[in-house]
Amino acid sequence: MDLQLSPQHLAFREEVRGWLAANADRPWREVLRGSTATEDSLIEARRVWQRKLHGAGYLGMDWPAEWGGRGGGPVEQAILETELIEADAPPILNTLGIGLLGPALIHHGSEEQRRRFIPPMLAAEEIWCQGFSEPGSGSDLASLKASAVLDGDDFILNGQKVWTTFGPWADWIFVLARTDGKDRYGGISFILCKLDTPGITVRPLRQITGESEFGEVFFEDARVPRTNLVGEIGEGWRIAMTVLAYERGAISFTQAVQYGRDLGRLATACKEIGRTGSAVREKLGRLLVENEVMRANGIRTLANFADGKAPGAESSIEKVYWSEFDQRFRETALDLLGPGGQLVRTSPEARDDCDWARQFLWSRAETIFSGSSEVQRNIIAKRVLKLPQDPR
Amino acid sequence: MRFELSEDQALLRSSTRDFCQRELPIDKTRVVMEQSKDGYEPGMWRSFADMGYLGLLLPESVGGQVLGAIELAVVMEEMGRVCVPGPYLDAVLAASVLATAGGHEQLLAEIVSGRKLVVLARDDSPYRGNRAEPTRFSDGRVRGTKYFVPFGARADALLVVTSDGLVLVDAPGNMTALETMDQGQRFVAVALDHPATFVGPLSLLERIDQIGAVGAAAMLLGVMDRTLEITLDYVRTREAFGRPIGAFQVLQHRMADMLLRAESSRSAVYRGAWCCDTRVVETALACASAKAYAGDAARYVCGQAIQLHGGIGFTWELDLHFFFKRAKTLEQRYGATEAQLENALAAAGY
Ligand SMILES: Cc1cc2nc3c(=O)[nH]c(=O)nc-3n(C[C@H](O)[C@H](O)[C@H](O)COP(=O)(O)OP(=O)(O)OC[C@H]3O[C@@H](n4cnc5c(N)ncnc54)[C@H](O)[C@@H]3O)c2cc1C
């Protein structure tokens, strides 16, 4: 066993720290609270920050160098993310492009597609959104109905996507569409669509946080060139599965850093407002312990990555753990802070250490997206525990 | 970075698993736990000595193996899988204190070879309105009452925790057996007013407590692992409503949660052990977290195992109750959850 970062990794961390010390802007939580902050201005701030990171070579860390990556691995990626969290840097803008589509193109795209789409993705010139879910297909994604029919050199798309994060701001969408109505998995294809194509309409949807971070996308006889097909016709499901594997990654490691940072702030806040009784301490103690165990899970995954072991279905255990932990954490935070914890971030009276109210609300989404907690437990039961499946 | 055990550690695991399956299968030890006065057989202790378990953490000069917390965790986890009775962890911890204090070479050699048993006597908390005075050491005598001394009846000497430091006392004759629900863990209460020798300051316990927490958490991990295996076998074969009960989603999700807790405990235990051996700053937090988490986790896993077995799960005949009881005993010892939460908070500076 060796859970220590290697000298190269430590050197990389020093490099990132040095760069952040010289280049980090105002802490993101201050930007969020700014009196002139709007959803649009925050999007622009994220774009600017992404370009800065890109200029320094910190995007697509684990991509091959020819695609603007650093040829690093998941450990470098995790170190970078950890340092960004510690510095309270803004999130990048093109998370779905870089997090999901980039790897899909690197693994399954054509040379031309990589050349065409990767550079503007990294430079935040083209923002991407992910069109998988539909009104009738979420957990049961393979039941999706949006259709793509080949007509000469074009596909004609019809149908609807929903809960599309960044839909209202994106320039492009990668969609799963049905090219064969009879073949459940083999009838799905992976297609790139420009959102200003005639026949495509995007409408924002308001989330429980009040923000319109996601939206719905309608396709009515939208014509998309066949060259925008990634992989072969019917390969979409396989590509989507690679993409989703990336979505899971070594996430507990970085989450533990973020939650640990916020938990420290909660502990300080409790002292400040005189909440130091044993009932309060027990709650803090339990959160601390659970976060530390999550960190241990993260270190284990990261060490396995570094040791050349790809994560399997165990990543479902991590997803359930971090998302459900965050809910307990944010609920407890509001309990301990009292009504003051419910102040919205733009209220001048709100605490400036963390946006407690929004994080409390946001944590409800975490057990739904990227495979709900129920779906993850199904995966654990089937693939890890190999339990008998219910006859349908 | 690497999470996997080294080759030597993996060998230790497989030899310990073989040893436990051969020498200490639960259908054999359950008879001992039920029938013997002491809860374990002297023969078991001799074989521990032969396997090198008793000197695992000790220096070569006294016949020890000079290994660390990771190896201890491996052995404890395997022992947990068969719910080994006896004072193994107690003996390891007491010996480590003596070794760290310096001297005691003769006694340590006898401990390593299994000829002598020394255990820590630390608990002076009352449990029935009998308010205990803190144990003191002065003028070469130790005075006070210790409760829940593990396997005191078999011990040759007690390493007593007093407000004035750690002292060694020959095991007195006047002990009261405290029979608890876990027959593999025997305790006594002992009233002390005896000549004793000073061993060292209380600060000697700091590191030992961390190792003890990880060791106990590792046994809890073994307990969970085995209990989950037994349960998985059962739900695959037991049928109700025309299908194996393991096909019911509500039970599948329960078992997913059991696995989540067991596997998260594994991450925490081995990280804690690695921290102990590497002596990094996060050691105190990692060890406290491993123990607090594994204690809760094992109670959940063992309790749900009984639930998923239905009526037969509540029988003495099935092995599950041994694991369930051990989980509870371990949860409360080697730093109970409440104390570990305080340790964690202190380590984090909260
Ligand atoms: C904030 C947010 C952002 C999102 N962003 C995107 C995005 O960018 N792109 C995109 O494509 N999608 C996105 N999604 C959609 C997300 O992937 C889906 O919401 C998710 O897959 C669940 O699908 P659903 O909403 O249709 O719920 P349903 O599948 O209808 O589920 C309803 C409930 O039933 C449960 N359930 C379903 N099947 C089972 C089963 N077999 N066993 C037990 N329980 C079951 C679920 O767990 C859930 O509790 C986003 C969602 C959220 C909340």
Tab-separated table of N, CA, C and O in Angstrom, chain A residues 66-158:
chain	number	residue	atom	x	y	z
A	66	GLU	N	-1.862	15.732	-28.265
A	66	GLU	CA	-2.247	16.281	-29.569
A	66	GLU	C	-3.619	16.929	-29.555
A	66	GLU	O	-3.950	17.717	-30.423
A	67	TRP	N	-4.435	16.622	-28.541
A	67	TRP	CA	-5.747	17.277	-28.449
A	67	TRP	C	-5.753	18.359	-27.392
A	67	TRP	O	-6.767	18.676	-26.793
A	68	GLY	N	-4.608	18.931	-27.167
A	68	GLY	CA	-4.555	20.050	-26.238
A	68	GLY	C	-4.511	19.583	-24.805
A	68	GLY	O	-4.554	20.378	-23.876
A	69	GLY	N	-4.429	18.281	-24.597
A	69	GLY	CA	-4.339	17.773	-23.236
A	69	GLY	C	-2.887	17.748	-22.787
A	69	GLY	O	-2.000	18.217	-23.492
A	70	ARG	N	-2.667	17.183	-21.591
A	70	ARG	CA	-1.301	17.125	-21.068
A	70	ARG	C	-0.784	15.716	-21.004
A	70	ARG	O	0.293	15.464	-20.492
A	71	GLY	N	-1.610	14.785	-21.502
A	71	GLY	CA	-1.188	13.395	-21.442
A	71	GLY	C	-1.013	12.922	-20.010
A	71	GLY	O	-0.326	11.951	-19.738
A	72	GLY	N	-1.639	13.638	-19.070
A	72	GLY	CA	-1.566	13.226	-17.662
A	72	GLY	C	-2.607	12.153	-17.399
A	72	GLY	O	-3.197	11.597	-18.322
A	73	GLY	N	-2.821	11.860	-16.143
A	73	GLY	CA	-3.800	10.828	-15.806
A	73	GLY	C	-4.838	11.357	-14.845
A	73	GLY	O	-4.882	12.559	-14.558
A	74	PRO	N	-5.680	10.472	-14.363
A	74	PRO	CA	-6.736	10.876	-13.432
A	74	PRO	C	-6.179	11.465	-12.128
A	74	PRO	O	-6.868	12.250	-11.480
A	75	VAL	N	-4.952	11.098	-11.780
A	75	VAL	CA	-4.399	11.650	-10.537
A	75	VAL	C	-4.112	13.140	-10.704
A	75	VAL	O	-4.486	13.952	-9.854
A	76	GLU	N	-3.492	13.502	-11.842
A	76	GLU	CA	-3.250	14.931	-12.107
A	76	GLU	C	-4.573	15.685	-12.148
A	76	GLU	O	-4.696	16.786	-11.615
A	77	GLN	N	-5.557	15.069	-12.812
A	77	GLN	CA	-6.873	15.696	-12.907
A	77	GLN	C	-7.430	15.966	-11.505
A	77	GLN	O	-7.925	17.058	-11.213
A	78	ALA	N	-7.335	14.966	-10.641
A	78	ALA	CA	-7.882	15.112	-9.283
A	78	ALA	C	-7.111	16.170	-8.494
A	78	ALA	O	-7.704	16.939	-7.740
A	79	ILE	N	-5.795	16.197	-8.677
A	79	ILE	CA	-4.992	17.207	-7.966
A	79	ILE	C	-5.414	18.601	-8.404
A	79	ILE	O	-5.631	19.493	-7.592
A	80	LEU	N	-5.552	18.770	-9.708
A	80	LEU	CA	-5.944	20.071	-10.238
A	80	LEU	C	-7.291	20.496	-9.652
A	80	LEU	O	-7.445	21.603	-9.139
A	81	GLU	N	-8.255	19.580	-9.698
A	81	GLU	CA	-9.597	19.921	-9.205
A	81	GLU	C	-9.559	20.280	-7.732
A	81	GLU	O	-10.218	21.220	-7.284
A	82	THR	N	-8.775	19.519	-6.987
A	82	THR	CA	-8.649	19.782	-5.557
A	82	THR	C	-8.115	21.184	-5.299
A	82	THR	O	-8.628	21.912	-4.453
A	83	GLU	N	-7.091	21.549	-6.049
A	83	GLU	CA	-6.499	22.874	-5.845
A	83	GLU	C	-7.465	23.982	-6.264
A	83	GLU	O	-7.516	25.038	-5.640
A	84	LEU	N	-8.233	23.726	-7.317
A	84	LEU	CA	-9.216	24.719	-7.747
A	84	LEU	C	-10.276	24.933	-6.662
A	84	LEU	O	-10.713	26.057	-6.414
A	85	ILE	N	-10.654	23.840	-6.013
A	85	ILE	CA	-11.643	23.948	-4.940
A	85	ILE	C	-11.058	24.736	-3.765
A	85	ILE	O	-11.685	25.652	-3.234
A	86	GLU	N	-9.838	24.364	-3.393
A	86	GLU	CA	-9.202	25.057	-2.265
A	86	GLU	C	-9.083	26.558	-2.534
A	86	GLU	O	-9.199	27.370	-1.635
A	87	ALA	N	-8.830	26.896	-3.807
A	87	ALA	CA	-8.673	28.310	-4.149
A	87	ALA	C	-10.022	28.992	-4.368
A	87	ALA	O	-10.071	30.185	-4.659
A	88	ASP	N	-11.107	28.222	-4.265
A	88	ASP	CA	-12.444	28.745	-4.529
A	88	ASP	C	-12.490	29.435	-5.897
A	88	ASP	O	-12.999	30.552	-6.047
A	89	ALA	N	-11.949	28.748	-6.908
A	89	ALA	CA	-11.949	29.270	-8.273
A	89	ALA	C	-13.319	29.044	-8.901
A	89	ALA	O	-14.066	28.175	-8.464
A	90	PRO	N	-13.653	29.820	-9.936
A	90	PRO	CA	-14.929	29.591	-10.607
A	90	PRO	C	-14.930	28.216	-11.285
A	90	PRO	O	-13.865	27.719	-11.638
A	91	PRO	N	-16.112	27.628	-11.483
A	91	PRO	CA	-16.154	26.416	-12.293
A	91	PRO	C	-15.935	26.799	-13.757
A	91	PRO	O	-16.219	27.943	-14.133
A	92	ILE	N	-15.416	25.868	-14.565
A	92	ILE	CA	-15.289	26.193	-15.985
A	92	ILE	C	-16.690	26.201	-16.597
A	92	ILE	O	-17.656	25.778	-15.958
A	93	LEU	N	-16.796	26.678	-17.825
A	93	LEU	CA	-18.122	26.772	-18.443
A	93	LEU	C	-18.492	25.497	-19.198
A	93	LEU	O	-19.600	24.991	-19.069
A	94	ASN	N	-17.548	24.972	-19.962
A	94	ASN	CA	-17.901	23.880	-20.873
A	94	ASN	C	-17.749	22.527	-20.200
A	94	ASN	O	-17.113	21.620	-20.746
A	95	THR	N	-18.355	22.354	-19.047
A	95	THR	CA	-18.147	21.117	-18.279
A	95	THR	C	-18.610	19.889	-19.060
A	95	THR	O	-17.959	18.853	-19.012
A	96	LEU	N	-19.734	20.011	-19.755
A	96	LEU	CA	-20.268	18.827	-20.430
A	96	LEU	C	-19.487	18.508	-21.701
A	96	LEU	O	-19.284	17.349	-22.043
A	97	GLY	N	-19.021	19.561	-22.373
A	97	GLY	CA	-18.173	19.333	-23.542
A	97	GLY	C	-16.884	18.638	-23.138
A	97	GLY	O	-16.535	17.578	-23.659
A	98	ILE	N	-16.199	19.246	-22.170
A	98	ILE	CA	-14.886	18.720	-21.796
A	98	ILE	C	-15.006	17.427	-20.987
A	98	ILE	O	-14.235	16.500	-21.167
A	99	GLY	N	-16.023	17.388	-20.142
A	99	GLY	CA	-16.159	16.202	-19.297
A	99	GLY	C	-16.670	14.986	-20.051
A	99	GLY	O	-16.239	13.869	-19.772
A	100	LEU	N	-17.571	15.199	-21.002
A	100	LEU	CA	-18.232	14.051	-21.618
A	100	LEU	C	-17.959	13.909	-23.114
A	100	LEU	O	-17.554	12.851	-23.580
A	101	LEU	N	-18.183	14.991	-23.859
A	101	LEU	CA	-18.048	14.844	-25.309
A	101	LEU	C	-16.586	14.667	-25.725
A	101	LEU	O	-16.276	13.861	-26.605
A	102	GLY	N	-15.700	15.404	-25.092
A	102	GLY	CA	-14.270	15.283	-25.424
A	102	GLY	C	-13.816	13.824	-25.400
A	102	GLY	O	-13.342	13.292	-26.416
A	103	PRO	N	-13.995	13.143	-24.258
A	103	PRO	CA	-13.609	11.734	-24.214
A	103	PRO	C	-14.328	10.895	-25.274
A	103	PRO	O	-13.736	9.994	-25.857
A	104	ALA	N	-15.611	11.212	-25.545
A	104	ALA	CA	-16.341	10.432	-26.558
A	104	ALA	C	-15.682	10.591	-27.918
A	104	ALA	O	-15.528	9.619	-28.670
A	105	LEU	N	-15.287	11.828	-28.245
A	105	LEU	CA	-14.655	12.056	-29.552
A	105	LEU	C	-13.274	11.403	-29.604
A	105	LEU	O	-12.887	10.827	-30.618
A	106	ILE	N	-12.549	11.505	-28.501
A	106	ILE	CA	-11.202	10.904	-28.489
A	106	ILE	C	-11.290	9.392	-28.679
A	106	ILE	O	-10.530	8.807	-29.439
A	107	HIS	N	-12.282	8.773	-28.058
A	107	HIS	CA	-12.395	7.311	-28.177
A	107	HIS	C	-13.125	6.858	-29.430
A	107	HIS	O	-12.817	5.811	-29.980
A	108	HIS	N	-14.146	7.606	-29.842
A	108	HIS	CA	-15.018	7.091	-30.904
A	108	HIS	C	-15.146	8.007	-32.110
A	108	HIS	O	-15.723	7.605	-33.116
A	109	GLY	N	-14.664	9.236	-32.009
A	109	GLY	CA	-14.879	10.187	-33.101
A	109	GLY	C	-13.906	9.969	-34.257
A	109	GLY	O	-12.937	9.208	-34.142
A	110	SER	N	-14.179	10.663	-35.364
A	110	SER	CA	-13.235	10.600	-36.484
A	110	SER	C	-12.176	11.675	-36.272
A	110	SER	O	-12.374	12.620	-35.512
A	111	GLU	N	-11.073	11.529	-36.992
A	111	GLU	CA	-9.996	12.507	-36.910
A	111	GLU	C	-10.530	13.904	-37.238
A	111	GLU	O	-10.229	14.891	-36.559
A	112	GLU	N	-11.361	13.973	-38.259
A	112	GLU	CA	-11.928	15.258	-38.676
A	112	GLU	C	-12.778	15.883	-37.570
A	112	GLU	O	-12.714	17.086	-37.334
A	113	GLN	N	-13.573	15.040	-36.930
A	113	GLN	CA	-14.429	15.559	-35.852
A	113	GLN	C	-13.586	16.100	-34.703
A	113	GLN	O	-13.888	17.151	-34.151
A	114	ARG	N	-12.534	15.385	-34.359
A	114	ARG	CA	-11.688	15.862	-33.259
A	114	ARG	C	-11.079	17.211	-33.610
A	114	ARG	O	-11.071	18.135	-32.811
A	115	ARG	N	-10.563	17.293	-34.860
A	115	ARG	CA	-9.934	18.536	-35.299
A	115	ARG	C	-10.940	19.690	-35.320
A	115	ARG	O	-10.622	20.808	-34.962
A	116	ARG	N	-12.162	19.358	-35.718
A	116	ARG	CA	-13.181	20.393	-35.851
A	116	ARG	C	-13.705	20.853	-34.476
A	116	ARG	O	-13.928	22.035	-34.249
A	117	PHE	N	-13.950	19.892	-33.577
A	117	PHE	CA	-14.721	20.247	-32.373
A	117	PHE	C	-13.908	20.471	-31.100
A	117	PHE	O	-14.339	21.210	-30.222
A	118	ILE	N	-12.751	19.815	-31.013
A	118	ILE	CA	-12.050	19.904	-29.718
A	118	ILE	C	-11.471	21.295	-29.436
A	118	ILE	O	-11.692	21.829	-28.342
A	119	PRO	N	-10.762	21.915	-30.404
A	119	PRO	CA	-10.185	23.233	-30.047
A	119	PRO	C	-11.213	24.278	-29.584
A	119	PRO	O	-11.022	24.869	-28.509
A	120	PRO	N	-12.316	24.487	-30.315
A	120	PRO	CA	-13.281	25.493	-29.807
A	120	PRO	C	-13.969	25.073	-28.507
A	120	PRO	O	-14.436	25.924	-27.741
A	121	MET	N	-14.014	23.766	-28.244
A	121	MET	CA	-14.588	23.278	-26.983
A	121	MET	C	-13.694	23.711	-25.827
A	121	MET	O	-14.146	24.252	-24.813
A	122	LEU	N	-12.388	23.506	-26.003
A	122	LEU	CA	-11.447	23.869	-24.946
A	122	LEU	C	-11.397	25.375	-24.736
A	122	LEU	O	-11.253	25.864	-23.622
A	123	ALA	N	-11.533	26.131	-25.840
A	123	ALA	CA	-11.410	27.584	-25.759
A	123	ALA	C	-12.725	28.257	-25.346
A	123	ALA	O	-12.812	29.482	-25.346
A	124	ALA	N	-13.733	27.455	-25.023
A	124	ALA	CA	-15.046	27.982	-24.626
A	124	ALA	C	-15.656	28.841	-25.720
A	124	ALA	O	-16.392	29.790	-25.447
A	125	GLU	N	-15.332	28.530	-26.970
A	125	GLU	CA	-15.965	29.232	-28.082
A	125	GLU	C	-17.248	28.541	-28.497
A	125	GLU	O	-18.154	29.165	-29.040
A	126	GLU	N	-17.294	27.236	-28.272
A	126	GLU	CA	-18.529	26.493	-28.528
A	126	GLU	C	-18.885	25.727	-27.253
A	126	GLU	O	-18.146	24.859	-26.820
A	127	ILE	N	-20.044	26.087	-26.711
A	127	ILE	CA	-20.477	25.459	-25.460
A	127	ILE	C	-21.430	24.318	-25.803
A	127	ILE	O	-22.301	24.457	-26.661
A	128	TRP	N	-21.230	23.206	-25.097
A	128	TRP	CA	-21.980	21.982	-25.391
A	128	TRP	C	-22.979	21.644	-24.301
A	128	TRP	O	-22.761	21.930	-23.126
A	129	CYS	N	-24.075	21.003	-24.730
A	129	CYS	CA	-24.972	20.401	-23.756
A	129	CYS	C	-25.263	18.961	-24.170
A	129	CYS	O	-24.957	18.550	-25.290
A	130	GLN	N	-25.807	18.217	-23.201
A	130	GLN	CA	-25.965	16.765	-23.353
A	130	GLN	C	-27.437	16.420	-23.528
A	130	GLN	O	-28.228	16.602	-22.610
A	131	GLY	N	-27.811	15.919	-24.688
A	131	GLY	CA	-29.217	15.594	-24.946
A	131	GLY	C	-29.471	14.103	-24.874
A	131	GLY	O	-29.575	13.430	-25.904
A	132	PHE	N	-29.544	13.588	-23.671
A	132	PHE	CA	-29.859	12.163	-23.490
A	132	PHE	C	-31.303	12.001	-23.020
A	132	PHE	O	-32.109	11.350	-23.663
A	133	SER	N	-31.630	12.614	-21.855
A	133	SER	CA	-32.946	12.395	-21.247
A	133	SER	C	-34.071	12.980	-22.086
A	133	SER	O	-33.903	13.991	-22.761
A	134	GLU	N	-35.212	12.314	-22.000
A	134	GLU	CA	-36.430	12.782	-22.675
A	134	GLU	C	-37.563	12.757	-21.661
A	134	GLU	O	-37.430	12.114	-20.619
A	135	PRO	N	-38.674	13.414	-22.013
A	135	PRO	CA	-39.786	13.411	-21.050
A	135	PRO	C	-40.199	11.985	-20.653
A	135	PRO	O	-40.522	11.738	-19.505
A	136	GLY	N	-40.135	11.051	-21.585
A	136	GLY	CA	-40.564	9.685	-21.261
A	136	GLY	C	-39.416	8.744	-20.941
A	136	GLY	O	-39.651	7.561	-20.686
A	137	SER	N	-38.186	9.215	-20.989
A	137	SER	CA	-37.034	8.314	-20.814
A	137	SER	C	-35.929	8.976	-20.003
A	137	SER	O	-35.255	9.879	-20.479
A	138	GLY	N	-35.785	8.514	-18.786
A	138	GLY	CA	-34.720	9.047	-17.945
A	138	GLY	C	-33.874	7.898	-17.443
A	138	GLY	O	-32.873	7.517	-18.051
A	139	SER	N	-34.319	7.293	-16.340
A	139	SER	CA	-33.614	6.121	-15.821
A	139	SER	C	-33.580	5.020	-16.883
A	139	SER	O	-32.565	4.365	-17.076
A	140	ASP	N	-34.701	4.856	-17.547
A	140	ASP	CA	-34.778	3.852	-18.616
A	140	ASP	C	-34.409	4.538	-19.928
A	140	ASP	O	-35.230	4.693	-20.828
A	141	LEU	N	-33.152	4.937	-20.006
A	141	LEU	CA	-32.707	5.777	-21.109
A	141	LEU	C	-32.856	5.097	-22.463
A	141	LEU	O	-33.185	5.733	-23.468
A	142	ALA	N	-32.653	3.782	-22.490
A	142	ALA	CA	-32.690	3.074	-23.781
A	142	ALA	C	-34.092	3.055	-24.399
A	142	ALA	O	-34.255	2.660	-25.549
A	143	SER	N	-35.084	3.516	-23.655
A	143	SER	CA	-36.433	3.578	-24.238
A	143	SER	C	-36.635	4.872	-25.023
A	143	SER	O	-37.739	5.175	-25.461
A	144	LEU	N	-35.569	5.638	-25.234
A	144	LEU	CA	-35.714	6.967	-25.836
A	144	LEU	C	-36.333	6.914	-27.235
A	144	LEU	O	-36.174	5.928	-27.969
A	145	LYS	N	-37.044	7.993	-27.579
A	145	LYS	CA	-37.839	7.986	-28.796
A	145	LYS	C	-37.408	8.988	-29.843
A	145	LYS	O	-37.805	8.879	-31.013
A	146	ALA	N	-36.654	10.011	-29.467
A	146	ALA	CA	-36.243	11.009	-30.464
A	146	ALA	C	-35.665	10.254	-31.660
A	146	ALA	O	-34.884	9.320	-31.494
A	147	SER	N	-36.052	10.679	-32.881
A	147	SER	CA	-35.654	9.866	-34.028
A	147	SER	C	-34.745	10.636	-34.958
A	147	SER	O	-34.790	11.867	-35.046
A	148	ALA	N	-33.883	9.902	-35.641
A	148	ALA	CA	-33.025	10.477	-36.669
A	148	ALA	C	-33.173	9.587	-37.898
A	148	ALA	O	-32.866	8.398	-37.843
A	149	VAL	N	-33.693	10.165	-38.990
A	149	VAL	CA	-33.912	9.380	-40.204
A	149	VAL	C	-32.979	9.905	-41.278
A	149	VAL	O	-32.895	11.113	-41.512
A	150	LEU	N	-32.265	8.977	-41.900
A	150	LEU	CA	-31.300	9.377	-42.919
A	150	LEU	C	-32.036	9.811	-44.178
A	150	LEU	O	-32.945	9.134	-44.647
A	151	ASP	N	-31.624	10.967	-44.716
A	151	ASP	CA	-32.238	11.461	-45.952
A	151	ASP	C	-31.109	12.054	-46.775
A	151	ASP	O	-30.670	13.172	-46.529
A	152	GLY	N	-30.580	11.271	-47.684
A	152	GLY	CA	-29.419	11.717	-48.452
A	152	GLY	C	-28.223	11.857	-47.540
A	152	GLY	O	-27.882	10.915	-46.816
A	153	ASP	N	-27.614	13.045	-47.519
A	153	ASP	CA	-26.436	13.259	-46.684
A	153	ASP	C	-26.786	13.842	-45.326
A	153	ASP	O	-25.898	14.274	-44.594
A	154	ASP	N	-28.076	13.890	-45.019
A	154	ASP	CA	-28.503	14.480	-43.747
A	154	ASP	C	-29.310	13.482	-42.914
A	154	ASP	O	-29.909	12.550	-43.435
A	155	PHE	N	-29.311	13.759	-41.608
A	155	PHE	CA	-30.300	13.127	-40.726
A	155	PHE	C	-31.421	14.132	-40.517
A	155	PHE	O	-31.163	15.335	-40.398
A	156	ILE	N	-32.641	13.629	-40.406
A	156	ILE	CA	-33.744	14.509	-40.032
A	156	ILE	C	-34.183	14.121	-38.634
A	156	ILE	O	-34.546	12.968	-38.388
A	157	LEU	N	-34.071	15.075	-37.698
A	157	LEU	CA	-34.336	14.767	-36.292
A	157	LEU	C	-35.693	15.271	-35.844
A	157	LEU	O	-36.097	16.399	-36.169
A	158	ASN	N	-36.378	14.417	-35.067
A	158	ASN	CA	-37.643	14.784	-34.454
A	158	ASN	C	-37.693	14.250	-33.030
A	158	ASN	O	-37.142	13.182	-32.757
